Amino acid sequence: MFKNLSRFLLPLVMVLGTTSAVAADVVVDTNDPYAMVKAVANKTFDRFHKDKALIDADSDHLKVIVREELMPYVDYKYASYKVLGQYLKDSTEDQRNRFVDAFEGYLVSTYAQAFTEYTNQKVEFSPGVDFSKEKMVDVNVQIIEAGRPPIKLLFKARRLKDDSWKAFDLVAEGVSLLSSKQSEISNLIRQQGIDPVIKMLEDRTKEKVTIKAKSGKSQS
């Protein structure tokens, strides 16, 4: 289940794992979606380096970093509803609430797992444009690695009622994470029902982050 999510998450990890480390007290301007994406990347990677000893002791600490540094700027409720798609109107309030919670936990777990695979590519953030009249914007990013074509990404962000912004989708080389997950989860709900899908998401959330062996040596 959800095996192809890594091809969306690894580019995100590249973004978070290649920006310059900055002071931990950097302020994230949530009223500017372009500045927000760049600042969150910096804060998350700075925390990753600062907590390296904790991560080495317990790889699940990556989930703590994702939940504290990244998820406050992700509109996971909106994303959850988009993923539910046509089944949103058929679900009960309790099912919707449990699905949102399960999907958030699933994102935390899978982003944390993706963090174990980051490498030191160069990242380029496109300059921001006037968004004063926009409700949604695309924040374009390129991942540059010597000898390979650039990886083109865009983060979709939406304006909230208080004029702040949150990201809700990642598009990697033209393929939307939300669209991919909506198709996959819709099929599972149609076959099994929403409650079993919630249970599967919850089970994935509980899985321990595993750090793969590198250069023939295992890491714990």
Coordinates of C-alpha atoms in Angstrom, one line a residue:
M1 CA 0.0 0.0 0.0
F2 CA 1.2 3.5 -1.0
K3 CA 4.5 2.1 -2.3
N4 CA 5.1 4.9 -4.8
L5 CA 4.8 7.7 -2.3
S6 CA 8.6 7.8 -1.9
R7 CA 9.1 9.3 -5.4
F8 CA 7.1 12.3 -4.1
L9 CA 8.7 12.5 -0.7
L10 CA 12.4 12.1 -1.8
P11 CA 12.3 15.4 -3.8
L12 CA 10.8 17.1 -0.7
V13 CA 13.6 15.7 1.4
M14 CA 16.1 17.1 -1.1
V15 CA 14.5 20.5 -0.6
L16 CA 14.6 20.2 3.1
G17 CA 18.1 18.6 3.1
T18 CA 20.0 21.0 0.9
T19 CA 19.2 24.4 2.1
S20 CA 21.7 26.3 4.3
A21 CA 21.4 25.8 8.0
V22 CA 20.1 28.9 9.7
A23 CA 19.5 30.1 13.2
A24 CA 16.9 28.0 15.0
D25 CA 14.9 31.1 15.9
V26 CA 14.2 32.1 12.3
V27 CA 10.7 33.5 11.8
V28 CA 8.4 31.8 9.3
D29 CA 6.3 34.4 7.5
T30 CA 3.1 32.6 6.9
N31 CA 1.6 35.6 5.1
D32 CA 4.1 35.1 2.2
P33 CA 3.9 31.6 0.7
Y34 CA 7.2 31.9 -1.1
A35 CA 9.1 33.0 2.0
M36 CA 7.2 30.4 4.1
V37 CA 8.4 27.4 2.0
K38 CA 12.0 28.5 2.1
A39 CA 12.0 29.3 5.8
V40 CA 10.3 26.0 6.7
A41 CA 12.9 24.2 4.7
N42 CA 15.7 26.0 6.6
K43 CA 14.2 25.4 10.0
T44 CA 13.5 21.8 9.4
F45 CA 17.0 21.0 8.2
D46 CA 18.5 23.0 11.0
R47 CA 16.6 20.9 13.5
F48 CA 17.6 17.8 11.7
H49 CA 21.3 18.6 12.3
K50 CA 20.8 19.9 15.8
D51 CA 19.0 16.7 16.9
K52 CA 21.4 14.2 15.1
A53 CA 22.4 12.5 18.3
L54 CA 18.7 12.0 19.3
I55 CA 18.0 10.6 15.8
D56 CA 21.0 8.2 16.0
A57 CA 19.6 7.0 19.4
D58 CA 16.0 6.6 18.2
S59 CA 15.2 7.1 14.5
D60 CA 11.5 7.7 15.4
H61 CA 12.7 11.2 16.6
L62 CA 12.4 12.1 13.0
K63 CA 8.7 12.0 13.4
V64 CA 9.0 14.5 16.2
I65 CA 10.9 16.9 13.9
V66 CA 8.4 16.5 11.1
R67 CA 5.4 17.1 13.4
E68 CA 7.0 20.1 15.1
E69 CA 8.8 21.8 12.2
L70 CA 7.0 20.9 9.1
M71 CA 3.3 19.9 9.8
P72 CA 2.3 23.3 11.2
Y73 CA 2.6 24.7 7.7
V74 CA 0.8 21.8 6.0
D75 CA -3.0 22.0 5.5
Y76 CA -3.5 18.3 6.1
K77 CA -7.2 18.7 6.8
Y78 CA -7.8 20.2 3.4
A79 CA -5.5 17.6 1.8
S80 CA -7.4 14.8 3.6
Y81 CA -10.7 16.1 2.3
K82 CA -9.2 16.3 -1.3
V83 CA -8.0 12.7 -1.0
L84 CA -11.4 11.5 0.2
G85 CA -12.9 13.0 -2.9
Q86 CA -16.3 11.7 -3.7
Y87 CA -16.4 9.7 -0.5
L88 CA -16.3 12.8 1.6
K89 CA -20.1 13.5 1.3
D90 CA -20.8 9.8 2.1
S91 CA -18.8 9.8 5.3
T92 CA -20.0 10.6 8.8
E93 CA -18.5 13.4 10.9
D94 CA -16.7 10.8 13.0
Q95 CA -15.3 9.1 10.0
R96 CA -14.1 12.4 8.5
N97 CA -12.4 13.3 11.8
R98 CA -10.7 10.0 12.2
F99 CA -9.6 10.0 8.6
V100 CA -8.0 13.4 8.9
D101 CA -6.2 12.3 12.1
A102 CA -5.0 9.1 10.4
F103 CA -3.9 10.8 7.2
E104 CA -1.9 13.4 9.2
G105 CA -0.2 10.7 11.1
Y106 CA 0.5 8.8 7.9
L107 CA 2.1 11.9 6.4
V108 CA 4.3 12.5 9.5
S109 CA 5.4 8.9 9.4
T110 CA 6.2 8.8 5.7
Y111 CA 7.9 12.2 5.6
A112 CA 10.0 11.0 8.5
Q113 CA 11.0 7.9 6.7
A114 CA 11.9 9.9 3.6
F115 CA 14.2 12.0 5.7
T116 CA 16.5 9.0 6.1
E117 CA 17.4 9.2 2.4
Y118 CA 18.3 12.8 1.9
T119 CA 21.5 13.7 0.0
N120 CA 23.3 17.0 -0.6
Q121 CA 21.9 18.2 -3.9
K122 CA 21.7 21.9 -4.6
V123 CA 18.2 23.5 -4.4
E124 CA 17.0 26.6 -6.2
F125 CA 13.9 28.5 -5.1
S126 CA 12.1 30.5 -7.8
P127 CA 11.5 34.1 -6.8
G128 CA 8.1 35.0 -5.6
V129 CA 5.5 36.9 -7.6
D130 CA 2.6 39.2 -6.7
F131 CA 0.1 37.0 -4.8
S132 CA -2.0 39.8 -3.3
K133 CA -5.1 38.8 -5.3
E134 CA -4.5 35.0 -5.3
K135 CA -6.2 32.3 -3.3
M136 CA -3.7 29.6 -4.4
V137 CA -0.1 29.8 -5.6
D138 CA 2.5 27.5 -6.9
V139 CA 6.0 27.7 -5.3
N140 CA 8.5 26.4 -7.9
V141 CA 11.7 24.7 -6.9
Q142 CA 14.4 22.9 -8.8
I143 CA 16.8 20.3 -7.4
I144 CA 20.2 20.4 -9.1
E145 CA 22.6 17.5 -9.1
A146 CA 25.7 17.3 -11.3
G147 CA 25.3 15.0 -14.3
R148 CA 21.5 14.8 -14.0
P149 CA 18.6 16.8 -15.4
P150 CA 17.1 19.1 -12.8
I151 CA 14.1 17.8 -10.8
K152 CA 11.2 20.2 -11.1
L153 CA 8.9 20.5 -8.2
L154 CA 6.2 22.8 -7.1
F155 CA 4.5 23.2 -3.8
K156 CA 0.8 24.2 -3.9
A157 CA -0.2 26.6 -1.2
R158 CA -3.6 28.1 -0.3
R159 CA -4.7 31.3 1.4
L160 CA -6.6 30.7 4.7
K161 CA -9.4 32.9 6.1
D162 CA -6.9 34.9 8.2
D163 CA -4.7 35.6 5.1
S164 CA -2.0 33.2 6.2
W165 CA -0.9 30.4 3.8
K166 CA -0.3 26.7 4.1
A167 CA 1.0 24.1 1.7
F168 CA -1.4 21.3 0.7
D169 CA 0.2 19.5 -2.3
L170 CA 3.5 18.6 -3.8
V171 CA 3.8 18.2 -7.6
A172 CA 6.9 16.3 -8.7
E173 CA 7.7 16.4 -12.5
G174 CA 4.1 17.2 -13.2
V175 CA 2.5 14.5 -11.0
S176 CA 0.4 15.6 -8.0
L177 CA 0.8 13.8 -4.7
L178 CA -2.8 14.5 -3.8
S179 CA -4.2 13.3 -7.2
S180 CA -2.1 10.1 -6.9
K181 CA -3.3 9.4 -3.3
Q182 CA -6.9 10.3 -4.1
S183 CA -7.0 7.7 -6.9
E184 CA -5.3 5.0 -4.7
I185 CA -7.4 5.7 -1.6
S186 CA -10.6 5.9 -3.6
N187 CA -10.0 2.5 -5.0
L188 CA -9.3 1.1 -1.5
I189 CA -12.5 2.7 0.0
R190 CA -14.6 1.4 -2.8
Q191 CA -13.2 -2.1 -2.3
Q192 CA -13.0 -2.2 1.5
G193 CA -14.9 0.8 3.0
I194 CA -13.6 3.9 4.8
D195 CA -13.0 2.3 8.2
P196 CA -10.6 -0.3 7.1
V197 CA -8.6 2.4 5.1
I198 CA -8.5 4.5 8.3
K199 CA -7.1 1.4 10.1
M200 CA -4.5 0.9 7.5
L201 CA -3.4 4.5 7.7
E202 CA -3.2 4.2 11.5
D203 CA -1.1 1.0 11.2
R204 CA 1.3 2.7 8.8
T205 CA 1.7 5.6 11.2
K206 CA 2.8 3.2 14.0
E207 CA 5.6 1.7 11.9
K208 CA 9.1 2.6 13.2
V209 CA 11.3 4.7 11.0
T210 CA 14.1 2.5 9.7
I211 CA 17.5 3.8 8.6
K212 CA 18.9 1.7 5.8
A213 CA 22.5 0.4 5.9
K214 CA 25.0 2.5 4.0
S215 CA 28.3 1.4 2.5
G216 CA 27.7 -2.1 3.9
K217 CA 27.3 -0.9 7.5
S218 CA 24.0 -0.9 9.4
Q219 CA 22.8 2.1 11.2
S220 CA 20.5 2.2 14.2

